[in-house]
Amino acid sequence: MAQAIIDKTDLDFVLFEQFEIDRLHEYERFSDYNKKVIEMVVKEARHLAVKELLPTSKIGDEKGCRFENGMVLLPNEFKQVWKLLAEGEWLVPNADPDWGGQGMPRSVALAAKDYLNGANMALTMIGGLSHGAAHVIEAFGTAEQKQLYLEKIISGEWAVTMQITESESGSDLSRITTLAEPCGDGTYRITGSKIFITGGDHNLTDNIVHLVLARIKDAPEGSSGLSLFVVPGVHVDKNGNLGMKNDIACTGIEEKMGLHGSPTCAMSLGSKGNCIGTLLGEENKGLAAMFSMMNDARLLVGSQGHACASSAFLHALDYAQNRIQGTLPQAENGDASGGCMAIIEHPDVKRMLMIMKTYTQGIRSILFYIARCQDKAEVVPDPETRQEYRDLVDFLIPIGKGYVTDRAVEVCDLAIQIFGGYGYTCEYPVEQLYRDVRVTTIYEGTNGIQSLDLLNRKLTLKKGRLFESVIKRIEQTIELAGQREELSDLATAFEKMVSQLKEVVRQLTSLPKTPRNDLKLRSVSVDFLQVTGDVVMAWMLLWRAVTAINLKQKSKNKNRLDLLEGQVCCARFFIKNLGPVTLGRMASILDGSDAVLDIPDGALKNR
Amino acid sequence: MAQAIIDKTDLDFVLFEQFEIDRLHEYERFSDYNKKVIEMVVKEARHLAVKELLPTSKIGDEKGCRFENGMVLLPNEFKQVWKLLAEGEWLVPNADPDWGGQGMPRSVALAAKDYLNGANMALTMIGGLSHGAAHVIEAFGTAEQKQLYLEKIISGEWAVTMQITESESGSDLSRITTLAEPCGDGTYRITGSKIFITGGDHNLTDNIVHLVLARIKDAPEGSSGLSLFVVPGVHVDKNGNLGMKNDIACTGIEEKMGLHGSPTCAMSLGSKGNCIGTLLGEENKGLAAMFSMMNDARLLVGSQGHACASSAFLHALDYAQNRIQGTLPQAENGDASGGCMAIIEHPDVKRMLMIMKTYTQGIRSILFYIARCQDKAEVVPDPETRQEYRDLVDFLIPIGKGYVTDRAVEVCDLAIQIFGGYGYTCEYPVEQLYRDVRVTTIYEGTNGIQSLDLLNRKLTLKKGRLFESVIKRIEQTIELAGQREELSDLATAFEKMVSQLKEVVRQLTSLPKTPRNDLKLRSVSVDFLQVTGDVVMAWMLLWRAVTAINLKQKSKNKNRLDLLEGQVCCARFFIKNLGPVTLGRMASILDGSDAVLDIPDGALKNR
């Protein structure tokens, strides 16, 4: 296969042409990251991903994890790969150099991570939370906590978990019952059970640092009574030496549809009354602290979705060019009757590839745009502009997780369809990708939860200023496109989508606050996520097209010109061929019936 | 769970109220099948399905099939269940009583089959082709072939296969290379390899009768040189006694995403030069004969999709009523803050259930409507009306396979989402349903192939008369709905959809026949299948609503009235909330760009 995991040419287009990530090095903080360095970093990650991680992905799927004698065992091959990830400092490359990180811009780290996630999502998921955990400890930890944990986590010597979910507390964190009682010496004794804990136990590292959401004795009910704790799997003395095992243990692992190489653990905390942890941040303010980690986790899931989609697309593209099947009786190329036609020449197969390519490129741009906003929010001097970048990130996170993974699942589904019967067998990687990617719409907040975050929180924060910031930038792109003859019809069509979205927002936000309207809003939140995501996707694709048209003027190379024309085709396909469906969905939000709310209980529920 | 596989109340509604299947007994041919008998048949099938088949489904998924010493072994539990299917005459219940069948109307057999397919799709798939094979042998076989095979197949004493696909011949049958050489005694010596053969070998029956598509030596190239052969796995003498094994053997089975209990076999025919078969039907006319079996197979796949969707819906509905999670801060019911809220009360969950319910009921009606048309085509006295029913069936088959299974996959996907993290584990049946149902959009002609059948063949047959027949009936339902005050807005909205579909058809069929337009048509065929399917679905749901409104006037029972109101809500939801998306897709067909055709090769293909 000519390309693996990610189309390098398109990644370069996004990094250096659409978003000019190399210009971040104009800021002191990122001054090491000029174009050459970025290219080197991405190249190293790609090599590691393709050569070392990718061959272990199917092994992980087939062998899976085992739970034996109270311990979780991963395939042996994973150990060696984890070592390489740690040695190459790939676990938290954007961490502060003071703690052993490389201070890499997030956008550059994302390029590296996309390759690694696409090569073996199950394995990198185990290290996927290291970044977020380090971030939380750095932001909320005591000097001692930082000293004890940060370097070890950033270096990959120790792994981490995020322990939130309980059997009765999934999307609803207010129901968490894990209890923390003060021991009197500043530590807490923790008791409870957690489920669905990624990497709750494994044999990759000597220690696992668990970040546990629990309720201090006598704390208020609900989510405002939750605190966050650091609970090391193995106790650590003041000098960082490992001591006795802590009283936290895996009691079983889930059998799952996919992601077989990633252990999803049920955990028992304090079954012997002796699980000791320390408070991270303030009492009862655990949720806010956890959420700063959660945002990272959500973008990680977006990256996983993107990597799966991107791989699936490249596999399908490759297969479609090599599988000979069928003829077109009246095809333009006349000679097709010879019966030697690759299936990519069938318009329906090409249509599927076009959706896959357009979605993959669009979500790639969405994720890199978010990462670039995160970078800019850290370095631009003007505080107001910094805040605006943070606002953009906040608004776009539910899209970068929810909308992106919905599209990613769709891309992997189309890959199966292009492979036909072969796609349903385990012979090609698309079967595993289809099963693996399916979890991305569920974990770290289901996409339904993302849609509520977007509609009920992000849209109304600061009187709607977040949405306005996005629209302002969208309109800048429309203006640039409108100035280009080749794109003016797309600019006009997209403007219609945007103005219709504004109408949807106007209508939804001006509904009087009544219980009935609250239900109404919640019944359209997923549709709202879809149409807002579509508009953001169209924006990214039009931005790509504008970039491409500008670059076309500077090139005479046929290959290059074709590639740039491809950017315009994808924007055109999305806006003109898929856009009408988006408009239809907006019309449904605006004028749809309330049948969902009005159906009698007796007609829906069991009798 | 209150209901399993299929909601009995809704099935009764379809059978006796929407389609009045019991009125078929007014015709001599079906005079045994009054309402009481139909209810008894369905009840027996339901009992068998729920008590005997359903418990073996997960066993099949977990144990799968094994290929050992050149033989395929199914889980032991399957043997007993096959015996029950055979004893109960459930394999080909609508076969002619002369050959041991029950002469059951297809619509009644479908109700039974839906339960059985939903209980263990992998197992019933092995017997799923018995009906089609019997039908082909009855229609095209010699007296001897009928005598030898029909009763044994219909009784389930012997199983069958349909052997079409080869490794280089999937969607493209013209590439089949399996060769048949006349032996001189009326038999043929067959040589070749087939793949993806469901039930190519297994230990459920003493013999397997293979229907093999092959090319007689010196026959024309392409699909017009294909002939159909009966190739028994074990030779049969003139008295029906089993003799030596024939030279046809399974060489391996596929590892698949799902349907683990159904062996998908690679077959070798004549590896010792001694695979003997007899011609079925005329030389070089194998394709037409095989297609009369293929239509049956396609409707079987539709039934599988329906059964999976129906099961997934009932599981999700049950879970959503029992899973306590989350609160609505301002919910109408005020007391929700108590934290004891079933997730079905969350509008987004209810929205998903509403889609699942609406789709499941809609596709149920589509499939039973097709079956009823098949029944009527056999019994109504007027030849022209009979032909019209056959036309309706022909037009609707690609929808009953392609559109129905696309919606079925969507329903199973939503079930996973409602179960959240649990849905991704193997703890609940929805995970298996999601993997099992995925094959339905692929086998027996991918849904892309179905869309071409609809657009390039069925739509233009007899100068478009098939489509006109459907539209005529749709307009009758619109008229009835328009007369009901409660439905008049739906009638109006649906009329808009229908007239837009007519415009789409007008535009597509009036394109001048050029190679470019041929490509253009093929690039929108799947969208055309989707919008035509949506219109047929909306028709079925509106028909249900009209039926419900009529029945409401005759009832005062609250439960009954709620149920009937539910029919109206589903029609309303589909037409008003999902209908705008359909209109958007139609607009895309009418005005979309040709980006799929115009993207430069250099931008799409590997470099």
Coordinates of N, CA, C and O in Angstrom, one line a residue, chain A residues 184-262:
Chain A
G184 N -6.7 11.5 58.6 CA -6.2 12.4 59.7 C -4.7 12.9 59.4 O -4.2 13.8 59.9
D185 N -4.1 12.2 58.5 CA -2.7 12.6 58.1 C -2.6 13.2 56.8 O -1.5 13.2 56.2
G186 N -3.7 13.7 56.3 CA -3.7 14.3 55.0 C -4.1 13.4 53.9 O -4.4 13.8 52.8
T187 N -4.0 12.1 54.2 CA -4.4 11.1 53.1 C -5.9 10.7 53.4 O -6.5 11.1 54.4
Y188 N -6.4 10.0 52.4 CA -7.8 9.5 52.4 C -7.8 8.0 52.2 O -7.0 7.5 51.5
R189 N -8.8 7.4 52.9 CA -9.1 6.0 52.7 C -10.3 5.9 51.8 O -11.3 6.4 52.1
I190 N -10.1 5.2 50.7 CA -11.1 5.2 49.6 C -11.7 3.8 49.5 O -11.1 2.8 49.5
T191 N -13.1 3.8 49.3 CA -13.8 2.6 49.2 C -14.8 2.7 48.1 O -15.6 3.7 48.1
G192 N -14.8 1.7 47.2 CA -15.8 1.8 46.1 C -15.5 0.8 45.0 O -14.5 0.1 45.1
S193 N -16.3 0.9 44.0 CA -16.1 0.1 42.8 C -16.2 0.9 41.6 O -17.2 1.7 41.5
K194 N -15.3 0.7 40.6 CA -15.4 1.5 39.4 C -15.5 0.5 38.2 O -15.0 -0.7 38.4
I195 N -16.1 0.9 37.1 CA -16.2 0.0 36.0 C -15.7 0.8 34.7 O -15.6 2.0 34.8
F196 N -15.5 0.0 33.7 CA -15.1 0.6 32.4 C -13.8 1.4 32.5 O -13.7 2.4 31.9
I197 N -12.8 0.9 33.3 CA -11.6 1.7 33.5 C -10.5 1.2 32.5 O -10.0 0.1 32.6
T198 N -10.2 2.0 31.5 CA -9.2 1.7 30.5 C -7.9 1.6 31.2 O -7.4 2.5 31.9
G199 N -7.2 0.4 31.0 CA -5.9 0.2 31.5 C -5.9 0.2 33.1 O -4.8 0.6 33.7
G200 N -7.0 -0.2 33.7 CA -7.0 -0.2 35.2 C -5.9 -1.1 35.7 O -5.5 -0.9 36.8
D201 N -5.6 -2.1 35.0 CA -4.4 -3.0 35.3 C -3.8 -3.5 34.1 O -4.5 -3.6 33.0
H202 N -2.4 -3.6 34.1 CA -1.7 -4.2 32.9 C -0.3 -4.4 33.4 O 0.1 -4.0 34.4
N203 N 0.4 -5.1 32.5 CA 1.8 -5.4 32.8 C 2.8 -4.6 32.0 O 4.0 -5.0 31.7
L204 N 2.4 -3.3 31.6 CA 3.3 -2.5 30.8 C 4.3 -1.7 31.7 O 5.4 -1.4 31.2
T205 N 3.8 -1.3 32.8 CA 4.6 -0.4 33.7 C 4.7 -1.0 35.1 O 3.8 -1.8 35.5
D206 N 5.6 -0.4 35.9 CA 5.7 -0.9 37.3 C 4.7 -0.3 38.2 O 4.4 -0.8 39.3
N207 N 4.1 0.8 37.8 CA 3.1 1.5 38.6 C 2.1 2.1 37.7 O 2.4 2.4 36.6
I208 N 0.9 2.2 38.2 CA -0.2 2.9 37.5 C -0.8 3.9 38.5 O -1.1 3.6 39.7
V209 N -0.8 5.1 38.0 CA -1.4 6.2 38.9 C -2.8 6.4 38.5 O -3.1 6.8 37.4
H210 N -3.7 6.2 39.5 CA -5.1 6.3 39.2 C -5.7 7.6 39.7 O -5.4 8.0 40.9
L211 N -6.4 8.3 38.8 CA -7.1 9.6 39.3 C -8.5 9.2 39.5 O -9.2 8.8 38.5
V212 N -9.0 9.3 40.7 CA -10.2 8.7 41.1 C -11.2 9.8 41.6 O -10.9 10.6 42.4
L213 N -12.4 9.7 41.0 CA -13.5 10.7 41.4 C -14.2 10.0 42.5 O -14.8 8.9 42.4
A214 N -14.3 10.6 43.7 CA -15.0 10.0 44.8 C -15.6 11.1 45.7 O -15.5 12.3 45.4
R215 N -16.4 10.7 46.7 CA -17.1 11.6 47.5 C -16.6 11.6 48.9 O -16.6 10.5 49.5
I216 N -16.1 12.7 49.4 CA -15.6 12.8 50.8 C -16.8 12.6 51.7 O -17.9 13.1 51.5
K217 N -16.6 11.9 52.8 CA -17.6 11.6 53.7 C -18.3 12.9 54.1 O -17.6 13.9 54.4
D218 N -19.6 12.9 54.1 CA -20.4 14.1 54.5 C -20.4 15.2 53.4 O -20.9 16.3 53.7
A219 N -19.9 14.9 52.3 CA -19.9 16.0 51.2 C -21.3 16.1 50.7 O -22.1 15.2 50.9
P220 N -21.6 17.2 50.1 CA -22.9 17.4 49.5 C -23.3 16.3 48.5 O -22.4 15.7 47.9
E221 N -24.6 16.1 48.3 CA -25.0 15.1 47.3 C -24.8 15.7 45.9 O -24.5 16.9 45.8
G222 N -24.9 14.9 44.9 CA -24.8 15.3 43.5 C -23.4 15.6 43.1 O -22.4 15.2 43.9
S223 N -23.2 16.2 41.9 CA -21.9 16.3 41.4 C -21.0 17.4 42.1 O -19.8 17.4 42.0
S224 N -21.7 18.2 42.8 CA -20.9 19.3 43.5 C -20.3 18.7 44.8 O -19.7 19.5 45.6
G225 N -20.5 17.4 45.1 CA -19.8 16.9 46.3 C -18.7 15.9 45.9 O -18.3 15.1 46.7
L226 N -18.2 16.0 44.7 CA -17.2 15.1 44.2 C -15.8 15.7 44.3 O -15.6 16.9 44.0
S227 N -14.8 14.9 44.7 CA -13.4 15.3 44.8 C -12.6 14.4 44.0 O -13.0 13.2 43.8
L228 N -11.4 14.9 43.7 CA -10.5 14.0 42.8 C -9.3 13.6 43.7 O -8.8 14.4 44.5
F229 N -8.9 12.3 43.5 CA -7.8 11.8 44.3 C -6.8 11.2 43.4 O -7.1 10.6 42.4
V230 N -5.5 11.2 43.9 CA -4.5 10.5 43.3 C -4.3 9.2 44.1 O -4.0 9.2 45.3
V231 N -4.4 8.1 43.4 CA -4.3 6.8 44.1 C -3.3 6.0 43.3 O -3.6 5.4 42.3
P232 N -2.1 5.9 43.8 CA -1.1 5.1 43.1 C -1.4 3.6 43.3 O -1.8 3.1 44.4
G233 N -1.2 2.8 42.2 CA -1.4 1.4 42.3 C -0.4 0.7 43.3 O -0.7 -0.2 44.0
V234 N 0.8 1.3 43.3 CA 1.9 0.9 44.2 C 2.3 2.1 45.0 O 2.5 3.2 44.4
H235 N 2.4 2.0 46.3 CA 2.7 3.2 47.1 C 4.1 3.7 46.7 O 5.0 2.9 46.3
V236 N 4.3 5.0 46.9 CA 5.5 5.7 46.5 C 6.0 6.4 47.7 O 5.2 7.2 48.3
D237 N 7.3 6.2 48.1 CA 7.7 7.0 49.2 C 8.2 8.4 48.8 O 8.2 8.7 47.6
K238 N 8.6 9.2 49.7 CA 8.9 10.6 49.4 C 10.0 10.7 48.4 O 10.2 11.7 47.7
N239 N 10.9 9.7 48.3 CA 12.0 9.8 47.3 C 11.6 9.1 46.0 O 12.5 8.9 45.1
G240 N 10.3 8.7 45.9 CA 9.9 8.2 44.6 C 10.1 6.7 44.5 O 9.9 6.1 43.5
N241 N 10.5 6.0 45.6 CA 10.7 4.6 45.6 C 9.4 3.9 45.7 O 8.5 4.3 46.5
L242 N 9.3 2.8 45.0 CA 8.1 2.0 45.1 C 8.1 1.2 46.4 O 9.1 0.6 46.8
G243 N 6.9 1.1 47.0 CA 6.8 0.3 48.2 C 5.8 -0.9 48.0 O 5.8 -1.6 47.1
M244 N 4.8 -0.9 49.0 CA 3.8 -2.0 49.0 C 2.7 -1.7 47.9 O 2.5 -0.5 47.5
K245 N 2.0 -2.7 47.6 CA 0.9 -2.5 46.7 C -0.2 -1.8 47.4 O -0.5 -2.1 48.6
N246 N -0.9 -0.9 46.8 CA -2.1 -0.2 47.4 C -3.3 -1.1 47.3 O -3.2 -2.1 46.5
D247 N -4.3 -0.9 48.0 CA -5.5 -1.7 48.0 C -6.5 -1.3 46.9 O -7.6 -0.9 47.2
I248 N -6.0 -1.4 45.7 CA -6.8 -1.2 44.5 C -6.5 -2.2 43.5 O -5.4 -2.5 43.2
A249 N -7.6 -2.9 43.0 CA -7.3 -4.1 42.2 C -8.3 -4.3 41.1 O -9.5 -3.9 41.3
C250 N -7.9 -4.8 40.0 CA -8.8 -5.2 38.9 C -9.5 -6.4 39.3 O -8.9 -7.4 39.8
T251 N -10.9 -6.5 39.1 CA -11.6 -7.7 39.5 C -12.1 -8.4 38.2 O -12.8 -9.4 38.3
G252 N -11.9 -7.8 37.1 CA -12.3 -8.5 35.8 C -12.2 -7.5 34.7 O -12.1 -6.3 34.9
I253 N -12.2 -8.1 33.5 CA -12.2 -7.2 32.3 C -13.4 -7.5 31.4 O -13.9 -8.6 31.4
E254 N -13.8 -6.5 30.6 CA -14.9 -6.7 29.8 C -14.6 -7.4 28.5 O -13.5 -7.2 27.9
E255 N -15.5 -8.3 28.0 CA -15.4 -8.7 26.6 C -16.1 -7.7 25.8 O -17.3 -7.4 26.0
K256 N -15.4 -7.3 24.7 CA -16.0 -6.1 24.0 C -16.0 -6.5 22.5 O -15.4 -7.4 22.0
M257 N -16.8 -5.6 21.8 CA -16.9 -5.7 20.3 C -15.5 -5.6 19.6 O -15.2 -6.3 18.7
G258 N -14.8 -4.6 20.1 CA -13.5 -4.4 19.6 C -12.5 -3.8 20.6 O -12.8 -4.0 21.8
L259 N -11.4 -3.2 20.2 CA -10.4 -2.7 21.1 C -10.0 -3.8 22.1 O -9.8 -3.6 23.3
H260 N -9.8 -5.0 21.5 CA -9.5 -6.2 22.3 C -8.2 -6.0 23.1 O -8.0 -6.6 24.1
G261 N -7.3 -5.2 22.5 CA -6.0 -5.1 23.1 C -5.9 -4.1 24.3 O -4.9 -4.0 24.9
S262 N -7.1 -3.5 24.5 CA -7.1 -2.5 25.6 C -8.0 -3.0 26.7 O -9.2 -3.3 26.5

